[in-house]
CSV table of C-alpha atoms and ligand atoms in Angstrom, one decimal:
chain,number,residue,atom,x,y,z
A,1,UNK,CA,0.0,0.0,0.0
A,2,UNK,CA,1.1,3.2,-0.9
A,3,UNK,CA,1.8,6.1,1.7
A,4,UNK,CA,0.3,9.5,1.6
A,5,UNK,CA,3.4,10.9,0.5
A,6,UNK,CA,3.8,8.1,-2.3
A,7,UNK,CA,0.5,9.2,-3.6
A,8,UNK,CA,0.7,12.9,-3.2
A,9,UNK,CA,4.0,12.0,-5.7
A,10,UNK,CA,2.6,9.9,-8.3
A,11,UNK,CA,-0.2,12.7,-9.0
A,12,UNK,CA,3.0,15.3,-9.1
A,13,UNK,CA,4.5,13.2,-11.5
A,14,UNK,CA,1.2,12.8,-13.3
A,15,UNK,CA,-0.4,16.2,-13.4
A,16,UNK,CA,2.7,18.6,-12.2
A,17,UNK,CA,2.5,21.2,-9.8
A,18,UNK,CA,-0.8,21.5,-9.0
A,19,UNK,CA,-2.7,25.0,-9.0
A,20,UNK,CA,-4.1,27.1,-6.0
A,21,UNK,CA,-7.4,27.8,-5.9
A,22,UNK,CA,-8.3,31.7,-7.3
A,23,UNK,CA,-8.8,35.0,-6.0
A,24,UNK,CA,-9.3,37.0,-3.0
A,25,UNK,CA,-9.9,35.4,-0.1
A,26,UNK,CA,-13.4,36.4,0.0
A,27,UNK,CA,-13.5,35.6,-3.7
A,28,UNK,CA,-12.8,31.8,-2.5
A,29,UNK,CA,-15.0,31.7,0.3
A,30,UNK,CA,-17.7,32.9,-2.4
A,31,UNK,CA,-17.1,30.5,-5.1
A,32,UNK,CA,-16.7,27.5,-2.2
A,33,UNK,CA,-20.6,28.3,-2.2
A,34,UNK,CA,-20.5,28.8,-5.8
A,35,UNK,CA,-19.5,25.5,-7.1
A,36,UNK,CA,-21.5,23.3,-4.8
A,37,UNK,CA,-23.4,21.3,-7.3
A,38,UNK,CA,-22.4,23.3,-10.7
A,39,UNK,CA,-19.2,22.8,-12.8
A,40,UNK,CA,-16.5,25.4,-12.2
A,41,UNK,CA,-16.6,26.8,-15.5
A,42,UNK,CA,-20.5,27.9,-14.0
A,43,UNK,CA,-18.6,29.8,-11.0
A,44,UNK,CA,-15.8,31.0,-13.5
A,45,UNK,CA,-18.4,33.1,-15.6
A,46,UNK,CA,-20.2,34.8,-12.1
A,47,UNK,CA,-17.2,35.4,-11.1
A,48,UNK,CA,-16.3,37.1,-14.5
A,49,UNK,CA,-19.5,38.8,-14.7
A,50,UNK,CA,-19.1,39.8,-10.8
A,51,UNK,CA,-15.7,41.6,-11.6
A,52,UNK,CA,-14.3,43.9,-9.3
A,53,UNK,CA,-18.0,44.0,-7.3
A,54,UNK,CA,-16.8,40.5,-6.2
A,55,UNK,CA,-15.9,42.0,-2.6
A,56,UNK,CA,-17.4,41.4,0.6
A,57,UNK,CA,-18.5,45.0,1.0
A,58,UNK,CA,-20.6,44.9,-2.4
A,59,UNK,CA,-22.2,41.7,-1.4
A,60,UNK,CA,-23.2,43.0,2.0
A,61,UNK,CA,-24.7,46.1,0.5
A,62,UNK,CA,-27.1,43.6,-1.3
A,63,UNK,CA,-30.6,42.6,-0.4
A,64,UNK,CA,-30.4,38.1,-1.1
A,65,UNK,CA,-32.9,39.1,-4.1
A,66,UNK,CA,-30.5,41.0,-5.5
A,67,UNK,CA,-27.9,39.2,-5.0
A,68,UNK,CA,-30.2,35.7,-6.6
A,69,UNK,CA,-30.3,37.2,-10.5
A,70,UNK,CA,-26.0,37.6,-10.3
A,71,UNK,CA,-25.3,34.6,-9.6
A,72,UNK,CA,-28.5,32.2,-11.1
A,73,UNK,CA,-25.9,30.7,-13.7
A,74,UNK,CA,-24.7,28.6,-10.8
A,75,UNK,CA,-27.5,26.8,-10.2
A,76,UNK,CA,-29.7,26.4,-7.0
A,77,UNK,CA,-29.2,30.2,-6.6
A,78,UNK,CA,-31.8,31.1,-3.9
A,79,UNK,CA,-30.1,28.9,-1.7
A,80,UNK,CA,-26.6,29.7,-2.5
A,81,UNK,CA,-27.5,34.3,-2.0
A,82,UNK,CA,-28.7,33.1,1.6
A,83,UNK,CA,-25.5,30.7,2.5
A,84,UNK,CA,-23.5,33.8,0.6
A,85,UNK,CA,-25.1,36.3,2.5
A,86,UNK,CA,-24.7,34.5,5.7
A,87,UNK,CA,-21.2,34.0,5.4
A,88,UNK,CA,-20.2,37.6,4.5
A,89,UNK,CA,-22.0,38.4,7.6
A,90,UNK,CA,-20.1,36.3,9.3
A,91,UNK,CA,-17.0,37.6,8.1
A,92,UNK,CA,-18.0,40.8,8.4
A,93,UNK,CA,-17.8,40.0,12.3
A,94,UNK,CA,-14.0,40.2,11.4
A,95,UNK,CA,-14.0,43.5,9.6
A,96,UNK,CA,-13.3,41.3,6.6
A,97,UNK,CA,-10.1,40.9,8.0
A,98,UNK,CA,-8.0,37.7,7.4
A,99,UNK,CA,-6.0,38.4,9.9
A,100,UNK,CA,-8.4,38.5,12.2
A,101,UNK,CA,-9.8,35.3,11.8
A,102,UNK,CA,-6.9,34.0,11.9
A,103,UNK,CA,-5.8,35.2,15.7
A,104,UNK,CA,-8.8,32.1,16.0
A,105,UNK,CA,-7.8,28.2,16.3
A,106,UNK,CA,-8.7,26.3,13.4
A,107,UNK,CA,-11.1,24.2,15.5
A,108,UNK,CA,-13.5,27.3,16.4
A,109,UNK,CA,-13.0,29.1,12.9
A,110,UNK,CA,-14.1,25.4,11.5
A,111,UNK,CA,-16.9,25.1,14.0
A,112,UNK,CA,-18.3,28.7,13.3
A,113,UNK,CA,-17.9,28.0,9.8
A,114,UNK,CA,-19.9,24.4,10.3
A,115,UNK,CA,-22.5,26.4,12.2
A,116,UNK,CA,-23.9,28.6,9.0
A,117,UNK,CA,-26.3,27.7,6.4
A,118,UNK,CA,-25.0,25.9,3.6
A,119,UNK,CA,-21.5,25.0,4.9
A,120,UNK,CA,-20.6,21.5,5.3
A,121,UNK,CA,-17.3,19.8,6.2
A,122,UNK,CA,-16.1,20.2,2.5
A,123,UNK,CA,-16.9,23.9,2.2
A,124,UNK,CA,-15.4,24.2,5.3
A,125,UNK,CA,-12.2,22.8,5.0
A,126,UNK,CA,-11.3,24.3,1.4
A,127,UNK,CA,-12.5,27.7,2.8
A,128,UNK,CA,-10.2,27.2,5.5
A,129,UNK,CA,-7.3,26.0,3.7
A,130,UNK,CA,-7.5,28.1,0.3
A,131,UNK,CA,-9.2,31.7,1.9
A,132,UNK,CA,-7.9,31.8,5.5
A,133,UNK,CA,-4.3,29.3,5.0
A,134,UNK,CA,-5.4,27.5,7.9
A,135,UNK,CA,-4.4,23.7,6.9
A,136,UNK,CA,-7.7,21.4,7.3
A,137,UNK,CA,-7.3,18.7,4.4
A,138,UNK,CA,-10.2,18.9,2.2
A,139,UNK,CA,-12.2,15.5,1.7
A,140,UNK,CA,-14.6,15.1,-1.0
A,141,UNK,CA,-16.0,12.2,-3.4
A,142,UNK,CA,-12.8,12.4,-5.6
A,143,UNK,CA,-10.6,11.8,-3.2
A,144,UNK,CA,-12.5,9.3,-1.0
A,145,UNK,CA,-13.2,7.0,-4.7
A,146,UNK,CA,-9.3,6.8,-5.1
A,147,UNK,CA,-8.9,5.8,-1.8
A,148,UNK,CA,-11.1,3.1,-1.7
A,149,UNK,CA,-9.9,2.0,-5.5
A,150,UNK,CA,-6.3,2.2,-3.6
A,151,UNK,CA,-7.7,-0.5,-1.4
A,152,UNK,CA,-7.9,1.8,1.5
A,153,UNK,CA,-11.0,0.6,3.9
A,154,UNK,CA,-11.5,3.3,5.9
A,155,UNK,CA,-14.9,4.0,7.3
A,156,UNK,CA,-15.0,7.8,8.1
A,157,UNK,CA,-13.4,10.9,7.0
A,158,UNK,CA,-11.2,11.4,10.1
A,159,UNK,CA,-9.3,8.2,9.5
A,160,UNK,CA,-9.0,9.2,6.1
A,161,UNK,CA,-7.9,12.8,6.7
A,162,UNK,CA,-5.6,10.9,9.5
A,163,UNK,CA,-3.9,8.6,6.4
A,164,UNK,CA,-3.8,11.4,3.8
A,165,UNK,CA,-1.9,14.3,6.3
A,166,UNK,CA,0.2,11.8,7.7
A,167,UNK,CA,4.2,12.2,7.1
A,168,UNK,CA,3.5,15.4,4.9
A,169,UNK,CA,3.8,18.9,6.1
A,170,UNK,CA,1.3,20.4,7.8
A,171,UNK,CA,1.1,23.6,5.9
A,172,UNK,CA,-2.0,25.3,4.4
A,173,UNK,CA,0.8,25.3,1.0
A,174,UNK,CA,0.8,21.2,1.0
A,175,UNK,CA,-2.8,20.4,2.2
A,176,UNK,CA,-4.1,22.6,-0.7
A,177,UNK,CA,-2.1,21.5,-3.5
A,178,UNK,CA,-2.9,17.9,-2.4
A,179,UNK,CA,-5.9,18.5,-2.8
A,180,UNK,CA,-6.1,20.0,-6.0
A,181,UNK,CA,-3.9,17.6,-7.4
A,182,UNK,CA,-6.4,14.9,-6.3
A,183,UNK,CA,-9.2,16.9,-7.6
A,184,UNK,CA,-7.3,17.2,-10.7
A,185,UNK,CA,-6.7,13.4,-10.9
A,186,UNK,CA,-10.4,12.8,-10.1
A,187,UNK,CA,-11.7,15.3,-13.2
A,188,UNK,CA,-9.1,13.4,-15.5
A,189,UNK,CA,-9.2,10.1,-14.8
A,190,UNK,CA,-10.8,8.6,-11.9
A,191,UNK,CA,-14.0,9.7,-11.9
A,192,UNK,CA,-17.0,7.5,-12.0
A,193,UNK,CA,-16.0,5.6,-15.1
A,194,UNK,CA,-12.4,5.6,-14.6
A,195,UNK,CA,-10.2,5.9,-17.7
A,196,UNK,CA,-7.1,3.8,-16.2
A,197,UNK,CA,-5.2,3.5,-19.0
A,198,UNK,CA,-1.8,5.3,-18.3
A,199,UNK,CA,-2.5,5.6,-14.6
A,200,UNK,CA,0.2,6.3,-12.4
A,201,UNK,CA,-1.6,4.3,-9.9
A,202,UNK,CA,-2.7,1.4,-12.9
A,203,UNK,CA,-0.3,-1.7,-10.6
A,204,UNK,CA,-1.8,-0.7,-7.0
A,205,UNK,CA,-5.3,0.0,-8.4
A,206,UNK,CA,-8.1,-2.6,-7.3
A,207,UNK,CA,-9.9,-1.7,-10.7
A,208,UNK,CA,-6.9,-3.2,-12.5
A,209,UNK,CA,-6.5,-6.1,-10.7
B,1,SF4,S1,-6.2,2.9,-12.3
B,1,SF4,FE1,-8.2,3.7,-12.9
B,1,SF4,S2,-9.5,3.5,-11.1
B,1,SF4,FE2,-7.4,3.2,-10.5
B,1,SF4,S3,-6.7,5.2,-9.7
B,1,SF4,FE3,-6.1,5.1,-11.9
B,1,SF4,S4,-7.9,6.0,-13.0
B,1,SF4,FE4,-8.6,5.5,-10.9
């Protein structure tokens, strides 16, 4: 079985370094909400069309209905203007400073992330990680298929977040590019019908048994 730090170099080798994810930090807490349930290239045009306004100053001065129409394109939008607008709010509790949050342990900043509408572990953890460089490894269904393709049994995200962040640096750097190179792995190649041909992981894989 492969190590974290065996797998975190095979998707190096595969896909390069990876990328970070983009903007401001309140950019990325916005499109975290964003791209729940669309495809980024959804959350790439609001966020063109959003421009400069794309601060948390502009979306506080916004009623949710006027916030709905400039973002519809990503889908469940009614939904997504409230969890927005909560979470500006929220951060607004900060003065929109980074900083600020920051002078918080990850654990409360995670819980009072946990604690608003629309915010799961997921959201969470990238919005930690990406927005605030607070390192909480991001776990979605990418990451979790590979690992159980791997032949990893684990039965809940803690054990695997315990696997993945274990003998790498704990760094908000690492635990983000991980993830995007896993994510980038996952939108390649190993999503739900897997093209394995060429796969740095084709002779540990349980689908190539
Ligand atoms: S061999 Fe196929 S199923 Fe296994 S990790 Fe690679 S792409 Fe995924």
């Amino acid at each position: 079985m492969l190590t974290s730090k065996a797998i975190y170099g095979r998707l190096i080798a595969a896909y390069g370094q990876p990328d970070w994810w983009p903007g401001s930090p309140c950019a990325i807490m916005i499109t975290a909400i964003l791209v729940q349930n669309t495809a980024w290239s959804n959350v790439e045009k609001t966020v063109a069309e959003l421009g400069e306004r794309l601060i948390p100053e502009y979306i506080d001065s916004l009623t949710e209905e006027e916030l709905q129409p400039l973002i519809r394109s990503c889908g469940f939008y009614r939904a997504k203007a409230r969890y927005i607008k909560a979470l500006t709010a929220w951060f607004k509790g900060y003065s929109y400073q980074v900083e600020q949050v920051q002078a918080k342990t990850l654990l409360e900043v995670r819980q009072e992330l946990l604690s608003l509408p629309g915010i799961g572990a997921e959201t969470a953890d990238a919005i930690l990680t990406y927005a605030f460089r607070m390192p909480s490894f991001v776990l979605d269904a990418y990451t979790r298929r590979l690992l159980e393709r791997l032949g990893y049994d684990f039965k809940t995200d803690d054990e695997r977040r315990a696997f993945l962040t274990e003998g790498i640096e704990h760094s908000a750097d690492m635990y983000g590019w991980y993830h995007w190179a896993l994510l980038e792995h996952g939108k390649v190649r190993c999503g739900k019908k897997p093209k394995c041909d060429g796969c740095v992981f084709g002779e540990v894989c349980r689908l190539t048994d």
